[in-house]
Amino acid sequence: MVLPVTSRAAWTATPLPAVIVPDAVGRALAAEVRRRVEGAGYTRFTRVDRGSYDVATSPNEAELLEALTGVAAEVTGRSLALVEARVLRLHPGDYLLVRHDRVHDDRPIELVLDLSPAIVAGAEVHYRHRGQVFFTVPSAPGSLAIVERGPTVMCNHTYVSRRLAGASVVRLMVLLRAEPRGDEV
Amino acid sequence: MASWRLGPAWSDEARLAEEWRRAEPFPHLVFDDFVPEDALAELVGVVDEEPIERYEADIYAFEASAPEPKTSGLRDLRDAFARTLAEPLGRVTEKSLRRADLRAYAYRAGHYLLPHTDHQEDVGRALAYAYYFPSPEPPEGGELELFRCTREGGELVAIESARLIEPRPNRLVVFDVSDVSLHQVREVLAGLRPSLSGWFYP
């Protein structure tokens, strides 16, 4: 994983820090992770007033998660620890609404690793500040988005068109929190 | 001015009231051939004059007129709609209805409105409605889908699709607004789905 030098600069350049690291993982690794998660099994979420998608909680991907945490630490300049990870899979007709998201008041870092086998037109993750989209994570297989989840930041995964028969969007969502410094209890 | 006239179905309000109460998954009514044929062209002409723009959020993507009509033609159409329907609909649904709002919508390929209830505390929406008018490119998709919500101890525990209503030209659909009136406009896959839609208020 090679970190573009611009990522760190981009992170510090905005009051709502968010960057995309392109080509964070290769096609082969993404395919391997998809296969393992598929093997472990997804659960279908059917509360359509909030979202419609497949989810695999706590994927057994320690090595990948450690590497991603390292990249995020380098970009953000913080010491970070894994809080939770899950894999979301969206097919045509699927989505996650803002009302399905939750507020974070301790400014954790959220990662979105695009593990999709191919680009899916219009399949995006929108990060919103007070309702307005300030950062769009496009469909870009292999890319890693790093976003600070301030208390005013909410997120939704856009609707995947039914016109895209056979499309599959797979995203590894990771939440990281700053590790307490040594002098903190 | 384009006007609304009640068809023969309204001569038996007791039957409509029974249909309303029995409708599943929540109270609703569907009226076909709602506007007399000879009034349709004028109605479409009024709507054609109204500017529309694209609206997009996590829950929807469509083109629509502004919440308050820009043209006097659409304002008149809205006021006439409320004048014509508020009283009889109020009797049928046993709700106190006085006014309605109205917007023109154009759902094109890829447009949708995801599941929601329309219910908002303090907004006062009593009934929702959608009127589909003839399309130059009849839509594929764009059905109104009604969901059955199962609650246990105040918690929503299950949702299932219960009815699909096609957006047939000259069809009016009226449905209840409550915390379980979950519905969506399914994605339009091709063509154009033009409609007028809004809510009745006390």
Short mmCIF file of C-alpha atoms in Angstrom, two decimals, chain A residues 90-95 120-124 157-164 167-169 171, chain B residues 112 114 187:
data_model
loop_
_atom_site.label_atom_id
_atom_site.label_comp_id
_atom_site.label_asym_id
_atom_site.label_seq_id
_atom_site.Cartn_x
_atom_site.Cartn_y
_atom_site.Cartn_z
CA LEU A 90 -25.52 -3.71 -1.95
CA HIS A 91 -27.30 -5.07 -4.98
CA PRO A 92 -29.59 -3.20 -7.39
CA GLY A 93 -32.40 -1.63 -5.36
CA ASP A 94 -30.31 -1.42 -2.16
CA TYR A 95 -29.39 1.65 -0.06
CA VAL A 120 -21.03 0.68 -10.21
CA ALA A 121 -22.35 3.91 -11.70
CA GLY A 122 -23.91 6.20 -9.10
CA ALA A 123 -23.14 3.93 -6.16
CA GLU A 124 -21.65 6.42 -3.71
CA HIS A 157 -25.06 4.92 0.91
CA THR A 158 -26.88 5.95 -2.25
CA TYR A 159 -29.55 3.86 -3.94
CA VAL A 160 -28.16 1.36 -6.46
CA SER A 161 -30.22 1.47 -9.63
CA ARG A 162 -32.25 -1.59 -10.60
CA ARG A 163 -31.21 -0.82 -14.16
CA LEU A 164 -27.74 -2.12 -13.29
CA ALA A 167 -24.13 -5.00 -10.08
CA SER A 168 -22.57 -5.65 -6.69
CA VAL A 169 -21.17 -3.05 -4.31
CA ARG A 171 -17.67 -1.99 1.16
CA TYR B 112 -37.27 6.93 -7.12
CA LEU B 114 -37.58 5.24 -1.07
CA GLU B 187 -37.61 3.27 -9.45
#
